[in-house]
Every structure is written in C-alpha cells, then in structure tokens.
C-alpha cells in the first residue's frame, strides 16, 4: 500500500481513458447494480489526447469523504458516488477477511478525498471519471481486478469499458447479482494500428436529457429497445467482433453507423421522445454518406452518443482527405490548433469533382473544433508523486482549483 506517511496519509494517482461505443449500451435490467439489457463494445481512445487524471487519498485524519471534479468540489452525497464508495469498502473488507488477511487495508475504514481533472473540455461530451477513480481506489485498497467492473459501473455503466485498452466488450452476463456482467478486452490497442478517430465538437450546450434518465424512460416506453436487446444486439456483437478481428473497415464502419442510428431511433421511439442529434449532427451524417457514396465504399463512419457531437472512425489512408472535406463543408471560425487538436494530419487537396459530387451548402462555424486521436491503452498508475493532484494536507493543489 503506497503511503506518504504510514500513520496518516495514503495516496495514489492514475490516468484513465475515454471510450466510444460502436455497439451502444442503452437500458438497464437492474438500476441498483447497473446491469445492462444488452452487451456493448467500444474502442478505448488514446490518453495523449483524452484522459482523466485522478488522485485518491485516504487518511484517518479526514473528517468526511470529499470529491473535486475539474477544479470544483462536488456533492459527495451524490447517490452514484456513494454506491461507488460503498462497493469499494465492501470488496476491500471481504478481501481483508478472506484472501489476504495480513495486508494493510485498514484505510478502508478511513475517509477518502478524490480529485479528478480532464485534459479535454467538458463540451466534448466525453466522460471517463468513474473508471479513473475506480482504478485509483483499486490500487489504494487492493480490490481484485474481477471486481473492478462492478466498482466502475457504479459510477457510470459505460465507464467499466475504460478499464482496458483497445477494443473492449461489456458482457451482458446472466447472473442476477451481476458477477458475470464484466468488461473484457477483445483486442489490444495495437491490433488495428491504421484506425483513426476524430471527435467533431458541434455544441457547447449541456445535454438535454442525461443518459441515466434517458435510458430509464426508454426502458419504460420503447418496444424497439426490447427488440434491439433481445434480437439485434446478440448477433451484432458476434458480427462486430468478427469484423474487428478481420480488420474489415467497410463492414466495421457500416455496423457502427447502423448501431448508432438504431440507438437514436430508440430515443425517438421513447415517449416522450428524446432528441440528442441536432441539425449539425444530421449534416455530418449526410456528409459521411455522400463521401462514402462518391468512392462506392465505406471509408468513413460516424457514431453519436447522448449528445450532438460526432465521433468519426476512419483509416489513416483516408484521414487527411476527410479532414479537408470537413474543413470545406464546415469552414471553421478559428484556425490552427484552436480548430484542429490532437494527432496532426497532413494537408490534402480536394478535387472539384468530389466537392461537386458531395453537393452540400457549406455551413460556416458548424463545427467548433476537432480532436484527432487513435486507439490507446487502459488506465495507468502515475508514479511521480509530483503529479498528485492533492497536496500533503489532502486538499487539491492550487493549480487544480478553478475560480
Ligand atoms: C449513449 O454509462 O452514461 O454513451 O450507466 O446511467 O451512467 P449510466 O449511463 P452511461 O450511458 C452511456 C450511453 C451511451 C452509449 C455507450 O457508451 O455505450
């Protein structure tokens, strides 16, 4: 157990990635245990571009559990946080009583301070903090790896897929207690090195309906959701794993787009309906289809979560041309790194024929900025104590706090 001062303060810092689903999770069969109605599959994105850093400290001197997210203290009584902490304490106590009665997990009865920051704007609509604190807490308290999915799930269901790098599935599982509803790596981040990911950020607005309440209403009212969970997803998961293993981009892209579209169809089938996509999302969808149609094959694919921002999957060979297509049809307000962030791309010339064939009116400032990235590894421990977000007093360092 890493400790600054054996008597009082133990601290761990780790980084965790963001994941983007290509087979979506939407609907819970158990809202307390956070068990899904269908399996899902995602790609973990690279932490050089998108990561959450989390420091967790525990001390017998702390009066209460406290949490700071992106520089602001949040209400620790948030039920999700409470169940996350409860789950950790339950597993750690069990471990203390059974497997390893000699290890020092006394910290489990102490209060914890959690501090977490993203290296990307909240507007990007990409969340990963739950996997970050689950992982840091695992290191601190020695929770078994198999139990980690359950802890991360308590923060946010989809976060359990961020516990691994590369392609990750969250298996539906069959047991009532959720013991077999776990995240599992399908292929590592180096399996498909040509794969590239672009996040097109179209809006700074907060999402209108959160995913938790959105999927609750869908489960209550959408017949399509039941059909998807029972009939569509089981075979789609098998198909998706097969096309990933074969590195078959056209099949991967088509399945990804169809699954995103079905998720948003369920949102429309929900009563009252939920609208996550906006006009700009619809324009991006059209652009992708027109681009693919021009080449007569699926070179680029979109997927959308519970918000209007698009995530684009493509291959390295087509990346620079497609970025140029996006710049042409969504002329940016700002230039350079303010518009294009992350892994650089080469410039490309667009043929007049391609522009004419796509046949869309340009929408100036339609896309605020792009984050360019690729597949990446799972959570990592940060060894250098200088990178702890909490100081020796257990409070966030000055550099972490926002005004
Ligand atoms: C549309 O994981 O945010 O992004 O478990 O209620 O916290 P809760 O939901 P959350 O749902 C994410 C849904 C999604 C699809 C996906 O990532 O699979």
Short mmCIF file of C-alpha atoms and ligand atoms in Angstrom, two decimals:
data_model
loop_
_atom_site.label_atom_id
_atom_site.label_comp_id
_atom_site.label_asym_id
_atom_site.label_seq_id
_atom_site.Cartn_x
_atom_site.Cartn_y
_atom_site.Cartn_z
CA UNK A 1 0.00 0.00 0.00
CA UNK A 2 1.70 3.25 -1.15
CA UNK A 3 1.84 5.65 1.74
CA UNK A 4 3.30 9.10 2.24
CA UNK A 5 3.07 8.79 5.92
CA UNK A 6 2.29 5.34 7.23
CA UNK A 7 0.39 6.74 10.15
CA UNK A 8 -1.86 9.14 8.30
CA UNK A 9 -1.96 9.64 4.52
CA UNK A 10 -2.05 7.16 1.62
CA UNK A 11 -2.28 8.49 -1.90
CA UNK A 12 -2.45 7.13 -5.45
CA UNK A 13 -2.71 8.95 -8.79
CA UNK A 14 -3.73 7.31 -12.04
CA UNK A 15 -4.91 8.25 -15.50
CA UNK A 16 -7.87 6.70 -17.29
CA UNK A 17 -9.04 6.87 -20.90
CA UNK A 18 -12.30 7.71 -22.66
CA UNK A 19 -14.12 5.04 -24.67
CA UNK A 20 -16.54 5.38 -27.58
CA UNK A 21 -19.06 2.61 -28.16
CA UNK A 22 -19.61 1.07 -31.58
CA UNK A 23 -22.34 -1.19 -30.16
CA UNK A 24 -24.24 1.04 -27.74
CA UNK A 25 -25.31 0.32 -24.18
CA UNK A 26 -28.81 1.73 -23.66
CA UNK A 27 -31.13 0.36 -20.97
CA UNK A 28 -30.60 -1.30 -17.58
CA UNK A 29 -32.12 -4.54 -16.35
CA UNK A 30 -31.08 -3.64 -12.78
CA UNK A 31 -30.76 0.02 -11.86
CA UNK A 32 -29.15 -0.62 -8.46
CA UNK A 33 -26.39 -2.92 -9.65
CA UNK A 34 -26.12 -1.03 -13.00
CA UNK A 35 -26.62 -4.12 -15.13
CA UNK A 36 -27.30 -3.58 -18.85
CA UNK A 37 -30.07 -5.04 -21.02
CA UNK A 38 -27.57 -5.73 -23.80
CA UNK A 39 -23.86 -6.26 -24.27
CA UNK A 40 -21.87 -3.35 -25.75
CA UNK A 41 -18.49 -2.82 -27.39
CA UNK A 42 -16.21 0.19 -27.58
CA UNK A 43 -12.81 1.46 -28.58
CA UNK A 44 -10.62 2.99 -25.88
CA UNK A 45 -9.13 6.28 -27.10
CA UNK A 46 -5.52 7.35 -26.60
CA UNK A 47 -4.73 9.18 -23.35
CA UNK A 48 -2.24 11.51 -25.02
CA UNK A 49 -5.29 13.33 -26.36
CA UNK A 50 -8.09 12.42 -23.95
CA UNK A 51 -7.56 11.39 -20.36
CA UNK A 52 -8.80 11.86 -16.83
CA UNK A 53 -6.23 12.10 -14.06
CA UNK A 54 -7.44 11.09 -10.61
CA UNK A 55 -5.77 11.24 -7.21
CA UNK A 56 -7.35 9.34 -4.34
CA UNK A 57 -6.10 9.85 -0.79
CA UNK A 58 -7.24 8.25 2.42
CA UNK A 59 -6.40 9.23 5.96
CA UNK A 60 -7.73 8.59 9.41
CA UNK A 61 -7.49 12.36 9.86
CA UNK A 62 -10.09 13.09 7.16
CA UNK A 63 -13.43 14.06 8.67
CA UNK A 64 -15.55 13.11 5.65
CA UNK A 65 -15.36 11.74 2.10
CA UNK A 66 -14.86 14.62 -0.36
CA UNK A 67 -14.60 14.87 -4.16
CA UNK A 68 -13.38 17.58 -6.55
CA UNK A 69 -14.11 17.23 -10.29
CA UNK A 70 -12.39 19.56 -12.76
CA UNK A 71 -11.43 22.02 -10.04
CA UNK A 72 -14.80 22.24 -8.27
CA UNK A 73 -15.91 20.43 -5.15
CA UNK A 74 -18.95 18.24 -5.86
CA UNK A 75 -21.61 16.93 -3.52
CA UNK A 76 -20.32 13.64 -2.11
CA UNK A 77 -23.87 12.64 -1.19
CA UNK A 78 -24.48 12.03 -4.91
CA UNK A 79 -26.01 8.50 -4.85
CA UNK A 80 -23.71 7.24 -7.62
CA UNK A 81 -20.60 8.27 -5.70
CA UNK A 82 -21.96 6.81 -2.52
CA UNK A 83 -22.60 3.41 -4.10
CA UNK A 84 -19.16 3.50 -5.69
CA UNK A 85 -17.54 4.08 -2.29
CA UNK A 86 -19.78 1.51 -0.62
CA UNK A 87 -18.87 -1.08 -3.22
CA UNK A 88 -15.15 -0.44 -2.71
CA UNK A 89 -15.42 -0.72 1.07
CA UNK A 90 -17.47 -3.90 0.76
CA UNK A 91 -14.96 -5.60 -1.57
CA UNK A 92 -11.97 -4.46 0.44
CA UNK A 93 -13.41 -5.69 3.71
CA UNK A 94 -14.21 -9.02 2.12
CA UNK A 95 -10.65 -9.27 0.88
CA UNK A 96 -9.30 -8.43 4.30
CA UNK A 97 -11.43 -11.15 5.88
CA UNK A 98 -10.66 -13.84 3.33
CA UNK A 99 -7.87 -13.78 0.77
CA UNK A 100 -5.19 -11.67 2.33
CA UNK A 101 -5.75 -11.11 5.99
CA UNK A 102 -2.21 -9.86 6.51
CA UNK A 103 -2.34 -6.92 4.06
CA UNK A 104 -2.85 -3.42 5.37
CA UNK A 105 -6.26 -2.37 4.16
CA UNK A 106 -7.16 -0.53 7.33
CA UNK A 107 -7.52 2.57 5.14
CA UNK A 108 -10.81 1.21 4.02
CA UNK A 109 -12.49 2.40 7.20
CA UNK A 110 -10.95 5.84 6.75
CA UNK A 111 -12.50 8.69 4.76
CA UNK A 112 -11.25 9.37 1.22
CA UNK A 113 -10.56 12.51 -0.81
CA UNK A 114 -10.90 12.14 -4.60
CA UNK A 115 -9.69 14.76 -7.08
CA UNK A 116 -10.13 14.32 -10.81
CA UNK A 117 -9.34 16.52 -13.86
CA UNK A 118 -9.82 16.02 -17.61
CA UNK A 119 -7.28 17.15 -20.19
CA UNK A 120 -10.14 17.97 -22.59
CA UNK A 121 -13.06 20.41 -22.47
CA UNK A 122 -16.31 19.27 -20.86
CA UNK A 123 -18.03 20.45 -24.07
CA UNK A 124 -16.56 17.46 -25.88
CA UNK A 125 -19.19 15.40 -24.01
CA UNK A 126 -16.74 12.59 -23.24
CA UNK A 127 -16.82 11.26 -19.71
CA UNK A 128 -14.44 8.86 -18.02
CA UNK A 129 -14.00 9.91 -14.41
CA UNK A 130 -15.66 6.82 -12.94
CA UNK A 131 -13.09 4.44 -14.42
CA UNK A 132 -10.38 6.77 -13.12
CA UNK A 133 -11.43 6.71 -9.52
CA UNK A 134 -12.32 3.03 -9.62
CA UNK A 135 -8.81 2.23 -10.80
CA UNK A 136 -7.08 4.53 -8.31
CA UNK A 137 -9.13 3.08 -5.48
CA UNK A 138 -8.24 -0.45 -6.62
CA UNK A 139 -4.55 0.38 -6.32
CA UNK A 140 -5.02 2.05 -2.97
CA UNK A 141 -7.19 -0.62 -1.36
CA UNK A 142 -6.15 -3.67 -3.37
CA UNK A 143 -9.56 -4.51 -4.85
CA UNK A 144 -9.39 -7.62 -7.05
CA UNK A 145 -9.39 -6.99 -10.82
CA UNK A 146 -12.58 -9.02 -11.36
CA UNK A 147 -14.43 -6.71 -9.00
CA UNK A 148 -13.27 -3.58 -10.75
CA UNK A 149 -16.03 -3.62 -13.39
CA UNK A 150 -18.64 -3.59 -10.62
CA UNK A 151 -17.00 -0.59 -8.93
CA UNK A 152 -16.61 1.42 -12.17
CA UNK A 153 -20.18 0.55 -13.20
CA UNK A 154 -21.50 2.17 -10.03
CA UNK A 155 -20.07 5.49 -11.26
CA UNK A 156 -21.36 5.10 -14.80
CA UNK A 157 -22.16 1.89 -16.67
CA UNK A 158 -20.13 2.65 -19.79
CA UNK A 159 -17.08 3.58 -17.64
CA UNK A 160 -16.32 -0.10 -16.99
CA UNK A 161 -15.23 -0.38 -20.64
CA UNK A 162 -12.48 2.21 -19.95
CA UNK A 163 -10.72 -0.26 -17.64
CA UNK A 164 -8.93 -1.78 -20.64
CA UNK A 165 -7.21 -0.53 -23.77
CA UNK A 166 -8.14 -1.25 -27.39
CA UNK A 167 -11.47 -2.92 -28.23
CA UNK A 168 -13.46 -3.77 -25.12
CA UNK A 169 -16.78 -5.53 -24.64
CA UNK A 170 -19.03 -5.19 -21.63
CA UNK A 171 -20.72 -8.56 -21.43
CA UNK A 172 -24.40 -8.63 -20.57
CA UNK A 173 -23.96 -11.56 -18.19
CA UNK A 174 -26.71 -13.87 -16.93
CA UNK A 175 -26.41 -13.87 -13.14
CA UNK A 176 -28.86 -11.84 -11.10
CA UNK A 177 -26.08 -10.47 -8.89
CA UNK A 178 -24.16 -9.19 -11.96
CA UNK A 179 -20.99 -11.14 -11.16
CA UNK A 180 -20.61 -12.12 -14.82
CA UNK A 181 -21.52 -8.68 -16.26
CA UNK A 182 -17.93 -7.63 -16.80
CA UNK A 183 -15.74 -5.60 -19.13
CA UNK A 184 -13.26 -7.69 -21.12
CA UNK A 185 -10.65 -6.81 -23.74
CA UNK A 186 -11.44 -8.09 -27.25
CA UNK A 187 -8.23 -6.90 -28.95
CA UNK A 188 -5.45 -4.65 -27.70
CA UNK A 189 -4.79 -1.05 -28.83
CA UNK A 190 -2.06 -2.20 -31.23
CA UNK A 191 -4.29 -4.66 -33.10
CA UNK A 192 -5.54 -2.24 -35.79
CA UNK A 193 -2.87 0.49 -35.99
CA UNK A 194 -4.32 2.23 -39.07
CA UNK A 195 -7.59 3.04 -37.31
CA UNK A 196 -8.11 6.75 -36.57
CA UNK A 197 -10.71 8.64 -34.56
CA UNK A 198 -11.97 12.23 -34.91
CA UNK A 199 -14.31 13.88 -32.43
CA UNK A 200 -16.25 16.68 -34.13
CA UNK A 201 -17.45 19.06 -31.42
CA UNK A 202 -20.50 20.92 -32.62
CA UNK A 203 -22.05 22.33 -29.48
CA UNK A 204 -21.11 23.58 -26.04
CA UNK A 205 -24.60 23.09 -24.69
CA UNK A 206 -25.11 20.61 -21.89
CA UNK A 207 -27.06 17.55 -22.99
CA UNK A 208 -30.79 18.00 -22.55
CA UNK A 209 -31.59 14.60 -21.03
CA UNK A 210 -28.87 12.74 -19.11
CA UNK A 211 -28.17 9.15 -20.20
CA UNK A 212 -29.33 7.66 -16.88
CA UNK A 213 -32.81 9.19 -17.00
CA UNK A 214 -32.99 8.91 -20.80
CA UNK A 215 -32.38 5.17 -20.78
CA UNK A 216 -34.81 4.73 -17.87
CA UNK A 217 -37.62 6.31 -19.94
CA UNK A 218 -36.60 4.23 -22.98
CA UNK A 219 -36.83 1.00 -20.96
CA UNK A 220 -40.29 2.03 -19.72
CA UNK A 221 -41.72 3.08 -23.08
CA UNK A 222 -39.80 1.83 -26.13
CA UNK A 223 -40.76 -1.51 -27.67
CA UNK A 224 -37.89 -1.10 -30.10
CA UNK A 225 -35.41 -1.19 -27.19
CA UNK A 226 -36.66 -4.62 -26.17
CA UNK A 227 -36.39 -5.89 -29.74
CA UNK A 228 -32.88 -4.47 -30.02
CA UNK A 229 -31.72 -6.07 -26.76
CA UNK A 230 -33.32 -9.48 -27.44
CA UNK A 231 -32.83 -9.87 -31.18
CA UNK A 232 -30.44 -7.34 -32.75
CA UNK A 233 -27.51 -6.96 -30.35
CA UNK A 234 -26.66 -10.64 -29.69
CA UNK A 235 -25.88 -11.31 -33.37
CA UNK A 236 -24.48 -7.81 -33.92
CA UNK A 237 -21.90 -8.32 -31.13
CA UNK A 238 -20.66 -11.51 -32.79
CA UNK A 239 -20.51 -9.80 -36.17
CA UNK A 240 -18.69 -6.76 -34.74
CA UNK A 241 -16.05 -8.90 -33.03
CA UNK A 242 -15.53 -10.84 -36.29
CA UNK A 243 -15.07 -7.72 -38.49
CA UNK A 244 -12.69 -6.16 -35.93
CA UNK A 245 -10.59 -9.34 -35.88
CA UNK A 246 -10.54 -9.29 -39.72
CA UNK A 247 -9.76 -5.55 -39.74
CA UNK A 248 -12.58 -5.18 -42.28
CA UNK A 249 -13.19 -1.41 -42.22
CA UNK A 250 -16.19 -1.25 -44.61
CA UNK A 251 -18.06 -3.86 -42.53
CA UNK A 252 -16.92 -2.28 -39.23
CA UNK A 253 -17.98 1.20 -40.40
CA UNK A 254 -21.38 0.10 -41.66
CA UNK A 255 -22.19 -1.80 -38.46
CA UNK A 256 -21.03 1.16 -36.33
CA UNK A 257 -23.28 3.61 -38.20
CA UNK A 258 -26.27 1.27 -38.14
CA UNK A 259 -25.89 0.76 -34.40
CA UNK A 260 -25.65 4.49 -33.72
CA UNK A 261 -28.73 5.05 -35.87
CA UNK A 262 -30.66 2.34 -34.04
CA UNK A 263 -29.79 3.86 -30.67
CA UNK A 264 -31.12 7.25 -31.84
CA UNK A 265 -34.19 5.53 -33.33
CA UNK A 266 -34.87 4.15 -29.83
CA UNK A 267 -34.56 7.68 -28.49
CA UNK A 268 -37.28 8.75 -30.95
CA UNK A 269 -39.35 5.67 -30.02
CA UNK A 270 -39.12 6.72 -26.35
CA UNK A 271 -42.21 8.52 -25.07
CA UNK A 272 -41.89 11.48 -24.78
CA UNK A 273 -39.16 11.30 -27.44
CA UNK A 274 -35.54 12.23 -26.73
CA UNK A 275 -33.56 14.25 -29.30
CA UNK A 276 -29.81 14.05 -28.92
CA UNK A 277 -28.88 14.86 -32.53
CA UNK A 278 -29.23 18.39 -33.85
CA UNK A 279 -29.12 19.93 -37.37
CA UNK A 280 -25.34 19.87 -37.40
CA UNK A 281 -25.30 16.16 -36.46
CA UNK A 282 -27.67 15.47 -39.36
CA UNK A 283 -25.41 17.40 -41.74
CA UNK A 284 -22.40 15.39 -40.62
CA UNK A 285 -24.35 12.16 -41.21
CA UNK A 286 -25.21 13.33 -44.77
CA UNK A 287 -21.63 14.36 -45.44
CA UNK A 288 -20.28 10.94 -44.40
CA UNK A 289 -22.78 9.08 -46.59
CA UNK A 290 -22.15 11.34 -49.59
CA UNK A 291 -18.38 10.94 -49.18
CA UNK A 292 -18.66 7.15 -48.99
CA UNK A 293 -21.07 7.11 -51.93
CA UNK A 294 -18.56 9.06 -54.06
CA UNK A 295 -16.00 6.30 -53.54
CA UNK A 296 -18.53 3.48 -53.67
CA UNK A 297 -17.27 2.07 -50.34
CA UNK A 298 -17.42 2.83 -46.62
CA UNK A 299 -14.25 4.82 -45.93
CA UNK A 300 -15.57 6.84 -43.00
CA UNK A 301 -18.12 6.03 -40.27
CA UNK A 302 -19.93 8.16 -37.65
CA UNK A 303 -21.29 7.36 -34.23
CA UNK A 304 -23.18 9.61 -31.78
CA UNK A 305 -23.77 9.16 -28.03
CA UNK A 306 -26.21 11.06 -25.82
CA UNK A 307 -25.37 14.42 -27.44
CA UNK A 308 -24.91 16.12 -30.82
CA UNK A 309 -21.12 15.67 -31.23
CA UNK A 310 -19.98 13.18 -33.85
CA UNK A 311 -17.20 10.63 -33.43
CA UNK A 312 -15.73 9.58 -36.77
CA UNK A 313 -13.84 6.34 -37.38
CA UNK A 314 -11.64 6.06 -40.47
CA UNK A 315 -8.32 4.65 -41.65
CA UNK A 316 -5.04 6.55 -41.79
CA UNK A 317 -5.08 6.49 -45.62
CA UNK A 318 -8.34 8.44 -45.84
CA UNK A 319 -7.86 10.70 -42.82
CA UNK A 320 -6.28 13.80 -44.36
CA UNK A 321 -8.74 13.97 -47.25
CA UNK A 322 -11.74 13.57 -44.98
CA UNK A 323 -10.47 16.27 -42.59
CA UNK A 324 -10.15 18.56 -45.63
CA UNK A 325 -13.71 17.67 -46.64
CA UNK A 326 -14.89 18.64 -43.13
CA UNK A 327 -12.97 21.95 -43.30
CA UNK A 328 -14.50 22.68 -46.71
CA UNK A 329 -18.11 21.98 -45.77
CA UNK A 330 -17.85 23.40 -42.22
CA UNK A 331 -15.47 26.38 -42.68
CA UNK A 332 -14.05 26.99 -39.18
CA UNK A 333 -14.28 30.22 -37.23
CA UNK A 334 -10.79 29.75 -35.77
CA UNK A 335 -7.64 28.29 -37.28
CA UNK A 336 -4.62 26.21 -36.27
CA UNK A 337 -4.70 24.29 -33.02
CA UNK A 338 -7.79 26.09 -31.85
CA UNK A 339 -9.72 24.19 -34.51
CA UNK A 340 -7.68 21.03 -35.02
CA UNK A 341 -6.36 19.42 -31.81
CA UNK A 342 -4.51 16.19 -31.17
CA UNK A 343 -2.68 13.91 -33.59
CA UNK A 344 -1.67 16.00 -36.62
CA UNK A 345 -2.79 15.21 -40.17
CA UNK A 346 -1.15 16.11 -43.49
CA UNK A 347 -2.86 18.65 -45.71
CA UNK A 348 -4.78 17.37 -48.72
CA UNK A 349 -6.25 18.83 -51.90
CA UNK A 350 -9.85 18.14 -52.74
CA UNK A 351 -10.83 17.51 -56.34
CA UNK A 352 -13.53 19.75 -57.81
CA UNK A 353 -15.35 16.58 -58.79
CA UNK A 354 -15.53 15.38 -55.16
CA UNK A 355 -16.79 18.76 -53.91
CA UNK A 356 -19.37 18.91 -56.69
CA UNK A 357 -20.49 15.34 -56.12
CA UNK A 358 -20.98 15.86 -52.39
CA UNK A 359 -23.23 18.77 -53.35
CA UNK A 360 -23.83 20.35 -49.92
CA UNK A 361 -24.02 24.03 -48.96
CA UNK A 362 -21.07 24.81 -46.64
CA UNK A 363 -22.11 25.61 -43.04
CA UNK A 364 -19.63 28.18 -41.64
CA UNK A 365 -18.72 27.61 -37.95
CA UNK A 366 -20.90 24.48 -37.82
CA UNK A 367 -18.09 22.56 -36.12
CA UNK A 368 -16.31 24.29 -33.24
CA UNK A 369 -13.24 22.08 -33.17
CA UNK A 370 -11.90 18.62 -33.92
CA UNK A 371 -9.92 16.28 -31.65
CA UNK A 372 -7.85 13.76 -33.62
CA UNK A 373 -6.77 10.54 -31.89
CA UNK A 374 -6.41 6.74 -32.17
CA UNK A 375 -6.80 3.62 -30.04
CA UNK A 376 -5.00 3.67 -26.71
CA UNK A 377 -4.19 1.72 -23.54
CA UNK A 378 -6.21 1.31 -20.35
CA UNK A 379 -5.65 3.12 -17.01
CA UNK A 380 -2.09 3.71 -15.80
CA UNK A 381 -0.61 4.48 -12.40
CA UNK A 382 1.31 7.77 -12.25
CA UNK A 383 4.50 7.02 -10.32
CA UNK A 384 5.89 10.56 -9.90
CA UNK A 385 4.49 11.96 -6.61
CA UNK A 386 4.87 15.49 -8.03
CA UNK A 387 1.87 14.68 -10.24
CA UNK A 388 -0.51 14.07 -7.34
CA UNK A 389 -3.49 16.44 -7.61
CA UNK A 390 -3.85 16.51 -3.81
CA UNK A 391 -1.23 18.02 -1.51
CA UNK A 392 0.16 16.59 1.72
CA UNK A 393 -2.83 18.16 3.53
CA UNK A 394 -5.18 16.04 1.39
CA UNK A 395 -6.62 19.12 -0.35
CA UNK A 396 -6.38 19.95 -4.09
CA UNK A 397 -3.16 21.73 -5.08
CA UNK A 398 -3.64 25.38 -6.14
CA UNK A 399 -3.03 24.55 -9.82
CA UNK A 400 -6.03 22.20 -9.81
CA UNK A 401 -8.66 24.55 -8.38
CA UNK A 402 -10.76 26.63 -10.80
CA UNK A 403 -12.17 30.02 -9.77
C1 LIG B 1 -25.09 6.55 -25.20
O1 LIG B 1 -22.78 4.99 -18.97
O2 LIG B 1 -23.55 7.38 -19.16
O3 LIG B 1 -22.91 6.65 -24.25
O4 LIG B 1 -24.89 3.81 -16.64
O5 LIG B 1 -26.67 5.53 -16.45
O6 LIG B 1 -24.30 6.18 -16.09
P1 LIG B 1 -25.27 5.25 -16.82
O7 LIG B 1 -25.14 5.60 -18.36
P2 LIG B 1 -23.87 5.94 -19.24
O8 LIG B 1 -24.52 5.64 -20.69
C2 LIG B 1 -23.80 5.78 -21.86
C3 LIG B 1 -24.67 5.52 -23.02
C4 LIG B 1 -24.04 5.83 -24.36
C5 LIG B 1 -23.70 4.52 -25.08
C6 LIG B 1 -22.45 3.80 -24.64
O9 LIG B 1 -21.45 4.43 -24.26
O10 LIG B 1 -22.47 2.57 -24.74
#
